[in-house]
PDB file of C-alpha atoms in Angstrom:
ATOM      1  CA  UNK P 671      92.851  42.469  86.585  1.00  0.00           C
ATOM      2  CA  UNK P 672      89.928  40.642  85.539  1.00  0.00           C
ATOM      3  CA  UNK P 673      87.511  38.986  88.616  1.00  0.00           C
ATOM      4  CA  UNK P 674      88.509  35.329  86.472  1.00  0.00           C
ATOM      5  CA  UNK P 675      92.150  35.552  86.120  1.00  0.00           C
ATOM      6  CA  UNK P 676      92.791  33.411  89.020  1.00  0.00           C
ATOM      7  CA  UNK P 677      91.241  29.863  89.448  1.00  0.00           C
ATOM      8  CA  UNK P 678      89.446  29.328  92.419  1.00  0.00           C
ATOM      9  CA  UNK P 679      89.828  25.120  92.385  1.00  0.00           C
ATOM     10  CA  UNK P 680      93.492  24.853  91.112  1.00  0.00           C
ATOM     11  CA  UNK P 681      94.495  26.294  94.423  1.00  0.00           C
ATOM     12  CA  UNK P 682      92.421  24.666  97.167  1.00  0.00           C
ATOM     13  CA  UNK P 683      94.429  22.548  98.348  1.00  0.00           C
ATOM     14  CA  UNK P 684      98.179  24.265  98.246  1.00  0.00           C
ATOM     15  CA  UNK P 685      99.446  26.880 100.863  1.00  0.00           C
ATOM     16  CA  UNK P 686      98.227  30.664 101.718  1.00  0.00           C
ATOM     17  CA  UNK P 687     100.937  32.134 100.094  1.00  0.00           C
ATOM     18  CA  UNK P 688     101.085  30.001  96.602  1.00  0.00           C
ATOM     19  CA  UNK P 689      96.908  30.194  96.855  1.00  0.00           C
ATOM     20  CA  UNK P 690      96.556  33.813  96.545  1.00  0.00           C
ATOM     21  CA  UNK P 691      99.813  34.461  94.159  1.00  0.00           C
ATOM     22  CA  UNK P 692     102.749  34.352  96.870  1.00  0.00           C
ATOM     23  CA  UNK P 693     101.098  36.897  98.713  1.00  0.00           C
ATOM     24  CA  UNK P 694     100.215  36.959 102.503  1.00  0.00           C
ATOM     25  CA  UNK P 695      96.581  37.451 103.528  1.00  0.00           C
ATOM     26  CA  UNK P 696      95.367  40.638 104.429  1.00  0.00           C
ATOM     27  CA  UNK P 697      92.771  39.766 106.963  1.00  0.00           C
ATOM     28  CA  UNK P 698      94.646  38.209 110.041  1.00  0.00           C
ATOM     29  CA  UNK P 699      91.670  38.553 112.478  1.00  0.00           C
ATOM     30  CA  UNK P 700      88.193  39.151 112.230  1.00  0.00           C
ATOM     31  CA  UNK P 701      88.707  42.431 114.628  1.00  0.00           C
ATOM     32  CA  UNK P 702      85.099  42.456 115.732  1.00  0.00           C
ATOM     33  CA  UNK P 703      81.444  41.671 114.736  1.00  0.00           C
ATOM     34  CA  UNK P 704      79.367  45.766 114.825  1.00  0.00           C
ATOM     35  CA  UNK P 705      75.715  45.561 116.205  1.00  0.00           C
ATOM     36  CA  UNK P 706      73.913  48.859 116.071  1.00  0.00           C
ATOM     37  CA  UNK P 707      71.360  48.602 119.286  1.00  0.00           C
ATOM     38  CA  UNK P 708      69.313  51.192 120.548  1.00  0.00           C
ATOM     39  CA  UNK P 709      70.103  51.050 124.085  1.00  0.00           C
ATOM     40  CA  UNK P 710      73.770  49.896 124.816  1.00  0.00           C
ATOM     41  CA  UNK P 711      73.286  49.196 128.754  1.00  0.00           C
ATOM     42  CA  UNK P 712      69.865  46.670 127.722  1.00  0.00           C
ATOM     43  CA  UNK P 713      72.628  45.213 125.195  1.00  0.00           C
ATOM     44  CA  UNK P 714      75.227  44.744 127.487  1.00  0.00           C
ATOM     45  CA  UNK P 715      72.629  43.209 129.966  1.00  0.00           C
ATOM     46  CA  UNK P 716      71.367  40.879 127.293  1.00  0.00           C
ATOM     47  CA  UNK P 717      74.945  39.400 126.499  1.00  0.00           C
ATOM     48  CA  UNK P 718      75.915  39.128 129.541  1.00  0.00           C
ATOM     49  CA  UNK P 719      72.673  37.225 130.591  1.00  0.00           C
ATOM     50  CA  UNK P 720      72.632  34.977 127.133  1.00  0.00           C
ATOM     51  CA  UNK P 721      76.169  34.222 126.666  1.00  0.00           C
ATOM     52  CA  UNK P 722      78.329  34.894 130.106  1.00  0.00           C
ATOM     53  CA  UNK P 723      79.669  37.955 128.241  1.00  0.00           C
ATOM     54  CA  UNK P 724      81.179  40.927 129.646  1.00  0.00           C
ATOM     55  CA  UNK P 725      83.109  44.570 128.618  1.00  0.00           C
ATOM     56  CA  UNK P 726      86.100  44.558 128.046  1.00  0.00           C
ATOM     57  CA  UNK P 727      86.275  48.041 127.073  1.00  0.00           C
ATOM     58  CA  UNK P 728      84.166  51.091 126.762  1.00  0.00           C
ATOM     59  CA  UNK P 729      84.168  54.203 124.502  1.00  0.00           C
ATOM     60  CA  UNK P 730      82.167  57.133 123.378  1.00  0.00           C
ATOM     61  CA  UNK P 731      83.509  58.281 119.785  1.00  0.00           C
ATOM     62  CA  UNK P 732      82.802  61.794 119.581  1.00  0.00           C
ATOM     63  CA  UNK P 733      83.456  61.813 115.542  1.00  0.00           C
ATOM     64  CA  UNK P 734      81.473  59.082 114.774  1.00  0.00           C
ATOM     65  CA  UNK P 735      78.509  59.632 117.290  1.00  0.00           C
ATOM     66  CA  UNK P 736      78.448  56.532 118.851  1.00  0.00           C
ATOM     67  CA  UNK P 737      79.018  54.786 122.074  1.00  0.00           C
ATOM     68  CA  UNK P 738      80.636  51.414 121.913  1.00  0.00           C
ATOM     69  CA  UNK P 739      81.208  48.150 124.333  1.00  0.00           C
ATOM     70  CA  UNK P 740      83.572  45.958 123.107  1.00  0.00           C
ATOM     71  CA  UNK P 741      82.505  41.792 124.248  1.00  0.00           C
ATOM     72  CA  UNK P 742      86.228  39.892 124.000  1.00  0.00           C
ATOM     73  CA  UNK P 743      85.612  36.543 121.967  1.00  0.00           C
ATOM     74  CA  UNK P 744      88.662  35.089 122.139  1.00  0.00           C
ATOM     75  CA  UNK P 745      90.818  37.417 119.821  1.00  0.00           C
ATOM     76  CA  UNK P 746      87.763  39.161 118.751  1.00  0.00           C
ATOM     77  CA  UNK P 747      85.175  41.224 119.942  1.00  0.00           C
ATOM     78  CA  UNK P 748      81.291  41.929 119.649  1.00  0.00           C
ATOM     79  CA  UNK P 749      81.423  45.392 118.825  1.00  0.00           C
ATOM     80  CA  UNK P 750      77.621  46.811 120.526  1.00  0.00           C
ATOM     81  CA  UNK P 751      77.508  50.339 119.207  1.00  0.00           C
ATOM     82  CA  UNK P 752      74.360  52.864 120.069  1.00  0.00           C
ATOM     83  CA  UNK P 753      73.978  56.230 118.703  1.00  0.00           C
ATOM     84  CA  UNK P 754      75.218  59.290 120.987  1.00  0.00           C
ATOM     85  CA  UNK P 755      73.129  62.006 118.931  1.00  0.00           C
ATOM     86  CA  UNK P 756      70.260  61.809 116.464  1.00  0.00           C
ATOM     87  CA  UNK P 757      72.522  62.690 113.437  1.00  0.00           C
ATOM     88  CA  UNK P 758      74.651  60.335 113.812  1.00  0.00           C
ATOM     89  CA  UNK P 759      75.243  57.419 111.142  1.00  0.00           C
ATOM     90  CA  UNK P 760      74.089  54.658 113.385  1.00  0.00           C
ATOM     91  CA  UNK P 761      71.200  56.628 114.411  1.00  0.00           C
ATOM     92  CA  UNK P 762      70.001  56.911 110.726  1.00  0.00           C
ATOM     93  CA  UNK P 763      70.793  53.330 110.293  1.00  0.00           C
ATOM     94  CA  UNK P 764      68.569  52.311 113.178  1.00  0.00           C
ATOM     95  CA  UNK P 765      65.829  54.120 112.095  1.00  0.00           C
ATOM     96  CA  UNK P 766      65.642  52.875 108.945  1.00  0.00           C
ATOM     97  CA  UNK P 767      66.721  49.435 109.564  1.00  0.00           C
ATOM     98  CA  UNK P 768      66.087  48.793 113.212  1.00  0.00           C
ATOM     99  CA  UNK P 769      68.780  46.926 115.117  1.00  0.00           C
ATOM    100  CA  UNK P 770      70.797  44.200 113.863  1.00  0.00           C
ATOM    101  CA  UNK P 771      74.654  43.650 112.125  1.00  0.00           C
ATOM    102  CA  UNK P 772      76.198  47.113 111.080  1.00  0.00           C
ATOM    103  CA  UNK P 773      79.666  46.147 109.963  1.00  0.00           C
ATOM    104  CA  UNK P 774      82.395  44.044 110.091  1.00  0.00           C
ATOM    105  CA  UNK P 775      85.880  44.429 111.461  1.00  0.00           C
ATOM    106  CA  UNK P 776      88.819  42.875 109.880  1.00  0.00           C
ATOM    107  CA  UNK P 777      92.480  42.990 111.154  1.00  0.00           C
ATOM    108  CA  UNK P 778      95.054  43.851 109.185  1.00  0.00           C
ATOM    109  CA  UNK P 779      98.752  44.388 109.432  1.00  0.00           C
ATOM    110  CA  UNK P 780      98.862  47.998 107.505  1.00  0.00           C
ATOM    111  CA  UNK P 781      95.566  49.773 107.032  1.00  0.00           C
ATOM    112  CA  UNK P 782      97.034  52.385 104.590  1.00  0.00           C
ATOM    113  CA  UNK P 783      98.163  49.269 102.748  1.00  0.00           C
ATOM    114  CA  UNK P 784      95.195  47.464 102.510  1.00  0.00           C
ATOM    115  CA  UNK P 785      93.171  50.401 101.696  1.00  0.00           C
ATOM    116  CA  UNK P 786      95.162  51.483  99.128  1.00  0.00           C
ATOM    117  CA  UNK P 787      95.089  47.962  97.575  1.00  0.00           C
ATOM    118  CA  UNK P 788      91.164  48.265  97.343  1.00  0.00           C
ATOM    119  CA  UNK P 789      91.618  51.599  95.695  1.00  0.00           C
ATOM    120  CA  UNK P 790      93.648  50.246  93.437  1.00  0.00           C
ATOM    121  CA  UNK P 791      90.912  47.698  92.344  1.00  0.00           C
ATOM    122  CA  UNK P 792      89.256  50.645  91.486  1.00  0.00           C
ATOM    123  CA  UNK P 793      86.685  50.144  94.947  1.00  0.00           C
ATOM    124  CA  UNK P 794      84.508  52.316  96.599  1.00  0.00           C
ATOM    125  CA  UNK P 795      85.938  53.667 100.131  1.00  0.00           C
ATOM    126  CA  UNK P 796      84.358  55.921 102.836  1.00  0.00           C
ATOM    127  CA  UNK P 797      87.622  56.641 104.379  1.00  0.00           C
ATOM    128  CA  UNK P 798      90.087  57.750 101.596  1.00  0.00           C
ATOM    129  CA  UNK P 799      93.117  57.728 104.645  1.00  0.00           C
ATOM    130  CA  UNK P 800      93.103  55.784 107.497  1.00  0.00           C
ATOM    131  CA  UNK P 801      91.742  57.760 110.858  1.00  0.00           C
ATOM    132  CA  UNK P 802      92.298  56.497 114.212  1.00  0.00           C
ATOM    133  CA  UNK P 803      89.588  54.447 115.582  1.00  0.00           C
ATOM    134  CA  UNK P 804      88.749  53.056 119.190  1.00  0.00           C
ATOM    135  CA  UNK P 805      90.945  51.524 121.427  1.00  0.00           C
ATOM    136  CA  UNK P 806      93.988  53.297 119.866  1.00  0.00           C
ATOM    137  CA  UNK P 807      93.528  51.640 116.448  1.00  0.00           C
ATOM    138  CA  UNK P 808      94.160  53.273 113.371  1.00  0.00           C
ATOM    139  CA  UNK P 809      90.786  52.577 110.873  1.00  0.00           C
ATOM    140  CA  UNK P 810      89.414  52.576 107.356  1.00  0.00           C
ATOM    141  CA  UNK P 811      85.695  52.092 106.294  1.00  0.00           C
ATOM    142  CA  UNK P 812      85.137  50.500 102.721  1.00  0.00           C
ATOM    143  CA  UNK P 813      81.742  51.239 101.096  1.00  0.00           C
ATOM    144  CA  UNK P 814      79.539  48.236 101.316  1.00  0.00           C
ATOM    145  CA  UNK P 815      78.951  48.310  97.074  1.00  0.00           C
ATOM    146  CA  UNK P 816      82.976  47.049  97.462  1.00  0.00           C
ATOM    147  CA  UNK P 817      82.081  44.188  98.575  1.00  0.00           C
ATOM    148  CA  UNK P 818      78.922  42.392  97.682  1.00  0.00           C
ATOM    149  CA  UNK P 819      76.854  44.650 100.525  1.00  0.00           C
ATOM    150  CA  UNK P 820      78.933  44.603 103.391  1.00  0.00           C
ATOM    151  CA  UNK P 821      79.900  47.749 105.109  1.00  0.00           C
ATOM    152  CA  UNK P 822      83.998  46.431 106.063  1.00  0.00           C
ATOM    153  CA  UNK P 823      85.909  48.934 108.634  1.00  0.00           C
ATOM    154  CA  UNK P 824      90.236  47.840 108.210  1.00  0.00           C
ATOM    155  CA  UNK P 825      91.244  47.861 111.705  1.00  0.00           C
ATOM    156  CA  UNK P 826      95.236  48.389 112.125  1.00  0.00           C
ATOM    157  CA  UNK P 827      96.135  47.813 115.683  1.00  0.00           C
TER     158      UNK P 827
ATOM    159  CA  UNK V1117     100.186  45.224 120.638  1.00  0.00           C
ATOM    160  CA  UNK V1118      98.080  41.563 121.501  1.00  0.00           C
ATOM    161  CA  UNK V1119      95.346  41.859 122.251  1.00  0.00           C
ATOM    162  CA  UNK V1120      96.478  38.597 124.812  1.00  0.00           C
ATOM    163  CA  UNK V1121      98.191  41.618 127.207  1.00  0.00           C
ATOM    164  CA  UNK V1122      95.231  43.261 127.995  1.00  0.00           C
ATOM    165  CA  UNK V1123      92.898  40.618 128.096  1.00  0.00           C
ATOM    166  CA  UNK V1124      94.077  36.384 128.869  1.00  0.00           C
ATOM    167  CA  UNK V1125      91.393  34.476 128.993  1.00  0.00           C
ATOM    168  CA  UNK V1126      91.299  32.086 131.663  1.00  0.00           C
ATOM    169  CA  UNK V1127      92.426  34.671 134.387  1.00  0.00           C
ATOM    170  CA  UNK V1128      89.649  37.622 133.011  1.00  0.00           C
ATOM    171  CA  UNK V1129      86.768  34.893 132.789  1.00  0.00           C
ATOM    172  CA  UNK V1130      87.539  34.002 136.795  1.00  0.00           C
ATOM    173  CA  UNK V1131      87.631  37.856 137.858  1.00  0.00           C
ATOM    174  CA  UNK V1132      84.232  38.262 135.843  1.00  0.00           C
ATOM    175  CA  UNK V1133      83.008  34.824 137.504  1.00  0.00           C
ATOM    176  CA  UNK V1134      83.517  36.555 140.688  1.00  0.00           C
ATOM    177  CA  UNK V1135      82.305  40.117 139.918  1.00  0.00           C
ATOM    178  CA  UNK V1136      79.015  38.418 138.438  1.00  0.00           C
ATOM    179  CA  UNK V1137      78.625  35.060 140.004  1.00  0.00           C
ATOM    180  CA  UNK V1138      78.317  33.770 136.667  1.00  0.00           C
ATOM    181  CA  UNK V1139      80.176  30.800 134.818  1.00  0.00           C
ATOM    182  CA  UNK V1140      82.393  30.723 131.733  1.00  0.00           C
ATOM    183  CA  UNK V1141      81.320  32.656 128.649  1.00  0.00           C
ATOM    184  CA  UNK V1142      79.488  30.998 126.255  1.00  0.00           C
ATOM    185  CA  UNK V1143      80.879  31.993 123.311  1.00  0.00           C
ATOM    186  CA  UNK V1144      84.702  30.737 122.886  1.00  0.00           C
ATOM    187  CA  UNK V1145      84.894  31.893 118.980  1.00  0.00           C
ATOM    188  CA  UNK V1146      83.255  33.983 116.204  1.00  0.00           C
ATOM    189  CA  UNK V1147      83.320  30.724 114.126  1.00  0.00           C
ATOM    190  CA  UNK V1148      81.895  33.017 110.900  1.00  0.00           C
ATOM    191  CA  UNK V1149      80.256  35.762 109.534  1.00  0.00           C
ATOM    192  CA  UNK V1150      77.784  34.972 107.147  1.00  0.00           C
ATOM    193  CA  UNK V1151      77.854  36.974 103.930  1.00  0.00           C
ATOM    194  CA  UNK V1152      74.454  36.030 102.152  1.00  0.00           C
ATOM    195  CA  UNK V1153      75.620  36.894  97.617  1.00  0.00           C
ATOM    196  CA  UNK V1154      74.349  36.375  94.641  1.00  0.00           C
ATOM    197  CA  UNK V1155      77.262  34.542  92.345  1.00  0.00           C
ATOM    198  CA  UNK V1156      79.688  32.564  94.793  1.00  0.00           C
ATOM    199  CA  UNK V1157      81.873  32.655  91.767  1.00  0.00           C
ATOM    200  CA  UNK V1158      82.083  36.003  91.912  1.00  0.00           C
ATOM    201  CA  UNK V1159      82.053  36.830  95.887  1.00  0.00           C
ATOM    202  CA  UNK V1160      85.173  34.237  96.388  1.00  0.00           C
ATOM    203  CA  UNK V1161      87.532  35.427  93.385  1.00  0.00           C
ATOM    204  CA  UNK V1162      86.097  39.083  94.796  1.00  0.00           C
ATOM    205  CA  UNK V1163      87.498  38.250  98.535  1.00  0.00           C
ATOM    206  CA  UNK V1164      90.967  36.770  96.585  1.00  0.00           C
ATOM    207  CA  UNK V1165      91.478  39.684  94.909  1.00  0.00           C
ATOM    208  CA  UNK V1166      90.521  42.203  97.571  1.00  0.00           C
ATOM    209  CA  UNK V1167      91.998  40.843 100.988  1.00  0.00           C
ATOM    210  CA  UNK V1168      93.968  37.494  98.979  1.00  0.00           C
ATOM    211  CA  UNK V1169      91.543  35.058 100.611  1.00  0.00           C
ATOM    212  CA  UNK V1170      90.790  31.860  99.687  1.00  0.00           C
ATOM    213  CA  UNK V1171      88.764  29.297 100.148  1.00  0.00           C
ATOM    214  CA  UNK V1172      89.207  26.693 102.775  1.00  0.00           C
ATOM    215  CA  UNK V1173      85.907  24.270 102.562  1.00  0.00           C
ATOM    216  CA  UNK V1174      83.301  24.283 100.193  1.00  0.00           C
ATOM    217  CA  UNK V1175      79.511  22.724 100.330  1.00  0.00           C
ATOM    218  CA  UNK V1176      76.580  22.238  99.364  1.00  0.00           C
ATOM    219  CA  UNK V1177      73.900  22.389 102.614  1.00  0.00           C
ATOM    220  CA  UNK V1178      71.004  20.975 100.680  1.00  0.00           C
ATOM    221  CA  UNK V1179      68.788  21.185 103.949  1.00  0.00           C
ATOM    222  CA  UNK V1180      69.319  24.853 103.904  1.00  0.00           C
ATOM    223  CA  UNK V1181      69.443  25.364 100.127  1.00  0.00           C
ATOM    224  CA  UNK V1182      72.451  27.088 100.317  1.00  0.00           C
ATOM    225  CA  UNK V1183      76.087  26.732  99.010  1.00  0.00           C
ATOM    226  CA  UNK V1184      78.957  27.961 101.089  1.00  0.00           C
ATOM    227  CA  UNK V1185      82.258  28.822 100.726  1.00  0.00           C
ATOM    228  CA  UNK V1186      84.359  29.428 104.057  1.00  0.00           C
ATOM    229  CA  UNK V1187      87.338  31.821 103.640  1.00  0.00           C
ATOM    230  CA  UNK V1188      89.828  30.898 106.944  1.00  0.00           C
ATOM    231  CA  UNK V1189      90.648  34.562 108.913  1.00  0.00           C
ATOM    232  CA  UNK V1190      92.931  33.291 111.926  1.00  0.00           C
ATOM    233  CA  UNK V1191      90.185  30.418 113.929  1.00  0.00           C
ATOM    234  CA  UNK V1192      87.322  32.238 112.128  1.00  0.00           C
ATOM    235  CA  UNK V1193      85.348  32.145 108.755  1.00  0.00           C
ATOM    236  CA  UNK V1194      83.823  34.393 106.552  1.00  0.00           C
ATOM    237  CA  UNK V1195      81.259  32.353 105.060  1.00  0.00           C
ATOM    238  CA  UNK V1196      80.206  33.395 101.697  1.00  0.00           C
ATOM    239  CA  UNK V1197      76.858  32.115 101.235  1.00  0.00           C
ATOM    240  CA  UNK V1198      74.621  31.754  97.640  1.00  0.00           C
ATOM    241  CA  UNK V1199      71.199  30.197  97.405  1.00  0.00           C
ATOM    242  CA  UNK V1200      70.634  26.493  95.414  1.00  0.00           C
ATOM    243  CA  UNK V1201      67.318  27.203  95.176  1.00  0.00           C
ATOM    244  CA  UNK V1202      64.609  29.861  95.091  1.00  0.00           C
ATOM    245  CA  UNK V1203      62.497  29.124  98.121  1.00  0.00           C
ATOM    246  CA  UNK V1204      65.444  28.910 100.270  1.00  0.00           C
ATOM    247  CA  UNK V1205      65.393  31.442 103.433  1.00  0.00           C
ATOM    248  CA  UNK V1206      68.605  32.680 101.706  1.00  0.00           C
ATOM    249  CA  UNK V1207      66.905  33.449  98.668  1.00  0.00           C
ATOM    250  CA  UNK V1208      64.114  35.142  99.714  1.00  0.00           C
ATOM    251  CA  UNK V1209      66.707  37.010 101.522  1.00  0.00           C
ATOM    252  CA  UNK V1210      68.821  38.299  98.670  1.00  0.00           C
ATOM    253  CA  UNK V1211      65.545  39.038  97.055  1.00  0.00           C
ATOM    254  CA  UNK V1212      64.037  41.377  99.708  1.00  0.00           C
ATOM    255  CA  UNK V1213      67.525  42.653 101.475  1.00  0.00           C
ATOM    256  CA  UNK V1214      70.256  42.045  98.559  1.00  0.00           C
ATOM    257  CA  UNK V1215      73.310  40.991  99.273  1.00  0.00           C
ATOM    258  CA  UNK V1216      75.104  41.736 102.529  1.00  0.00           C
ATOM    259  CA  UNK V1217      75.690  40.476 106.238  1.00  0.00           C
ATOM    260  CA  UNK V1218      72.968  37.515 106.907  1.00  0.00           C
ATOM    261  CA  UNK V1219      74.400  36.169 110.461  1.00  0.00           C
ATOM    262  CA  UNK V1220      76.945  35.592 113.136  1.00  0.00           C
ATOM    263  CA  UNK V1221      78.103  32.398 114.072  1.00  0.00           C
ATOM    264  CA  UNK V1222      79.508  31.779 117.504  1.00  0.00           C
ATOM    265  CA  UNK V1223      81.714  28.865 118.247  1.00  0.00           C
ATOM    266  CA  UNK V1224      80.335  27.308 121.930  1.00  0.00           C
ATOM    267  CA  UNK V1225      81.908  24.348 123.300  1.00  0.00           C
ATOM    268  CA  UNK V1226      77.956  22.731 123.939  1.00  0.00           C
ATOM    269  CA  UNK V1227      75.554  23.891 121.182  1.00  0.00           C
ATOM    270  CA  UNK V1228      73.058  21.971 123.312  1.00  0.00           C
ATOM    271  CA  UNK V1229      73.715  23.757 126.329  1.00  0.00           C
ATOM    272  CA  UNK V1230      73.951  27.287 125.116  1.00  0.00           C
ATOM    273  CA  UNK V1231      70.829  26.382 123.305  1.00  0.00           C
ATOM    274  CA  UNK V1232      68.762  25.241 126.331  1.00  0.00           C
ATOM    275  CA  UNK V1233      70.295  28.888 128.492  1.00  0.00           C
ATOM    276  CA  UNK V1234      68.532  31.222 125.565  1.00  0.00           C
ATOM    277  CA  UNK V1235      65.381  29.117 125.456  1.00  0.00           C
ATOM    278  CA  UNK V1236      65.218  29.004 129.448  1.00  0.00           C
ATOM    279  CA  UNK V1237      65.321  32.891 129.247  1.00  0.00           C
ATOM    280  CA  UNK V1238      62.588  32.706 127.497  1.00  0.00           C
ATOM    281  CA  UNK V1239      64.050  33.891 124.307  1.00  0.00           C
ATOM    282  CA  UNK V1240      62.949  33.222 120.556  1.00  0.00           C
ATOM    283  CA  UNK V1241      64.375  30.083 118.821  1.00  0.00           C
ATOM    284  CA  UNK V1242      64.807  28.918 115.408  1.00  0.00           C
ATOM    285  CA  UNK V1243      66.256  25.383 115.739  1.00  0.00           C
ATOM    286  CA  UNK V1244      64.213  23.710 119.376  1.00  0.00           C
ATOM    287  CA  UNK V1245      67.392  21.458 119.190  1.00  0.00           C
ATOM    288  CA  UNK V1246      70.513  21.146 117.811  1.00  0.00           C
ATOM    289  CA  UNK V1247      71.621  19.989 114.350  1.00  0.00           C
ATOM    290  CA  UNK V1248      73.964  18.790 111.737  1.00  0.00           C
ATOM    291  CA  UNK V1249      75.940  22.202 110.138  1.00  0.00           C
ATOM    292  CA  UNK V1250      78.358  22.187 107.517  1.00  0.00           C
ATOM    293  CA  UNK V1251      81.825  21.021 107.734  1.00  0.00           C
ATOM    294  CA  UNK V1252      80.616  18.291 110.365  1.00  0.00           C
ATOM    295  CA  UNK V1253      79.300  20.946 112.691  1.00  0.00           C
ATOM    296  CA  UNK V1254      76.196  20.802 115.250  1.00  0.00           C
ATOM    297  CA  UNK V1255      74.519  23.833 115.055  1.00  0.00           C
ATOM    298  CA  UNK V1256      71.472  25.615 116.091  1.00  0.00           C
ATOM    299  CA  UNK V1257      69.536  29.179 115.338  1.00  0.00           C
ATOM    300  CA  UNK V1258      68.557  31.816 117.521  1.00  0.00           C
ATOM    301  CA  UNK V1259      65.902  34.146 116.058  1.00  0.00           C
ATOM    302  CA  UNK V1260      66.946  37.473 115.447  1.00  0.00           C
ATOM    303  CA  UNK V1261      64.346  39.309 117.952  1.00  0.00           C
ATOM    304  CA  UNK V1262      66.102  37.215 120.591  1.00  0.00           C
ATOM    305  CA  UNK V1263      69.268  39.075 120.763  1.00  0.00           C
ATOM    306  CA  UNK V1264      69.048  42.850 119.443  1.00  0.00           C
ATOM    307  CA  UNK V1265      68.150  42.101 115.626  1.00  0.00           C
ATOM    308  CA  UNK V1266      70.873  39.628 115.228  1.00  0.00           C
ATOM    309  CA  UNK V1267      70.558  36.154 113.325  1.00  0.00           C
ATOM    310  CA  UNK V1268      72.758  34.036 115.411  1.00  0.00           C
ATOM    311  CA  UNK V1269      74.073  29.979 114.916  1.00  0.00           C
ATOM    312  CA  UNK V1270      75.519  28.219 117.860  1.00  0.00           C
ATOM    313  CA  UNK V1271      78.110  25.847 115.979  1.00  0.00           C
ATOM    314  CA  UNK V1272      79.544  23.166 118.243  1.00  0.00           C
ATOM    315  CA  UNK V1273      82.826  21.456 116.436  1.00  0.00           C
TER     316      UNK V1273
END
């Protein structure tokens, strides 16, 4: 379907579901906000001195080489993720691009869904199936050239 | 399963107040994520056709020579954000970075409070004081060395 067949302005103002063609949303939380840091205990100090925030939950993921604390914000988290071993993707990523915002979380209802919706619209994925993720969740990366430059993991809890 | 049974607010935020002889946390919501593209045109029938989201405020910011379209994700916003001009910050942006993830907003409840904690820890700011945002928001900046590489706004409702 072509990017214009739907009118951004005629719609403003209705519901959800008559806005986007009597379909629901498929982002129903921003899951968590990724920051690739080089040292994840300095990280968790730093939060916890700027901003009164505090773990919530911990996890080393073996498959993607990266240790993670998850900061609850509200029904969110920040997501502080430091490499585990020098090949890992995060590891690259900080030493090319230093430390800063490495992805974006969304909820959604059905990963496998939503996933296969993108590759329907003929999108770039990393994760051609949904794999499980931390914290029990079931997750999909999309390729950041998706989605005007945004590296998007689908997080199904 | 909610997130709400492993982690209500009010009763975690005490237990940490105790454990760290802190206060409350800072940050109450991710208010956005701030998606610096080319053609908002293009990024908001993109995020309609990908995920079926759609816009919920649109604006000009001439201050910040941006426009910005906020897509509504539960009590968050991805903010899709295009430059007005060519010497705005988010111009020269897009020009040296291309498109992709420009900043985090946090909601606080005191913009001028959280503001005046990171400055007292000596840390980097953009904005000395709070001010006007878009959609009626007070906001301020928090430069990017301060917290891990992260460009972060403090947006007070």
């Amino acid at each position: 379907m072509p990017l214009t067949a739907r009118n951004p302005n005629e719609s403003e103002n209705e519901q959800d579901a008559s806005q986007s063609g009597d379909e629901k949303p498929v982002l129903i939380e921003i899951d968590h906000v990724a920051i690739a840091v080089n040292d994840l205990g300095e990280a968790i100090d730093s939060y916890r001195e700027s901003f009164g925030a505090v773990v919530d939950h911990r996890e080393v993921v073996d498959s993607d080489g990266v240790e993670e604390a998850l900061l609850k914000v509200a029904e969110s988290y920040v997501q502080l993720m430091a490499p585990t071993r020098d090949d890992s993707p995060v590891a690259k990523y900080l030493a090319k691009k230093g430390e800063g915002l490495h992805h974006i979380g969304y909820r959604v209802a059905d990963c496998d869904e939503a996933l296969e919706r993108l590759k329907s619209l003929g999108h770039k994925v990393i994760d051609e199936h949904p794999r499980p993720g931390s914290r029990g969740t079931t997750v999909a990366f999309v390729h950041p050239k998706a989605i005007h430059g945004t590296l998007i993991e689908l997080v199904q809890e």
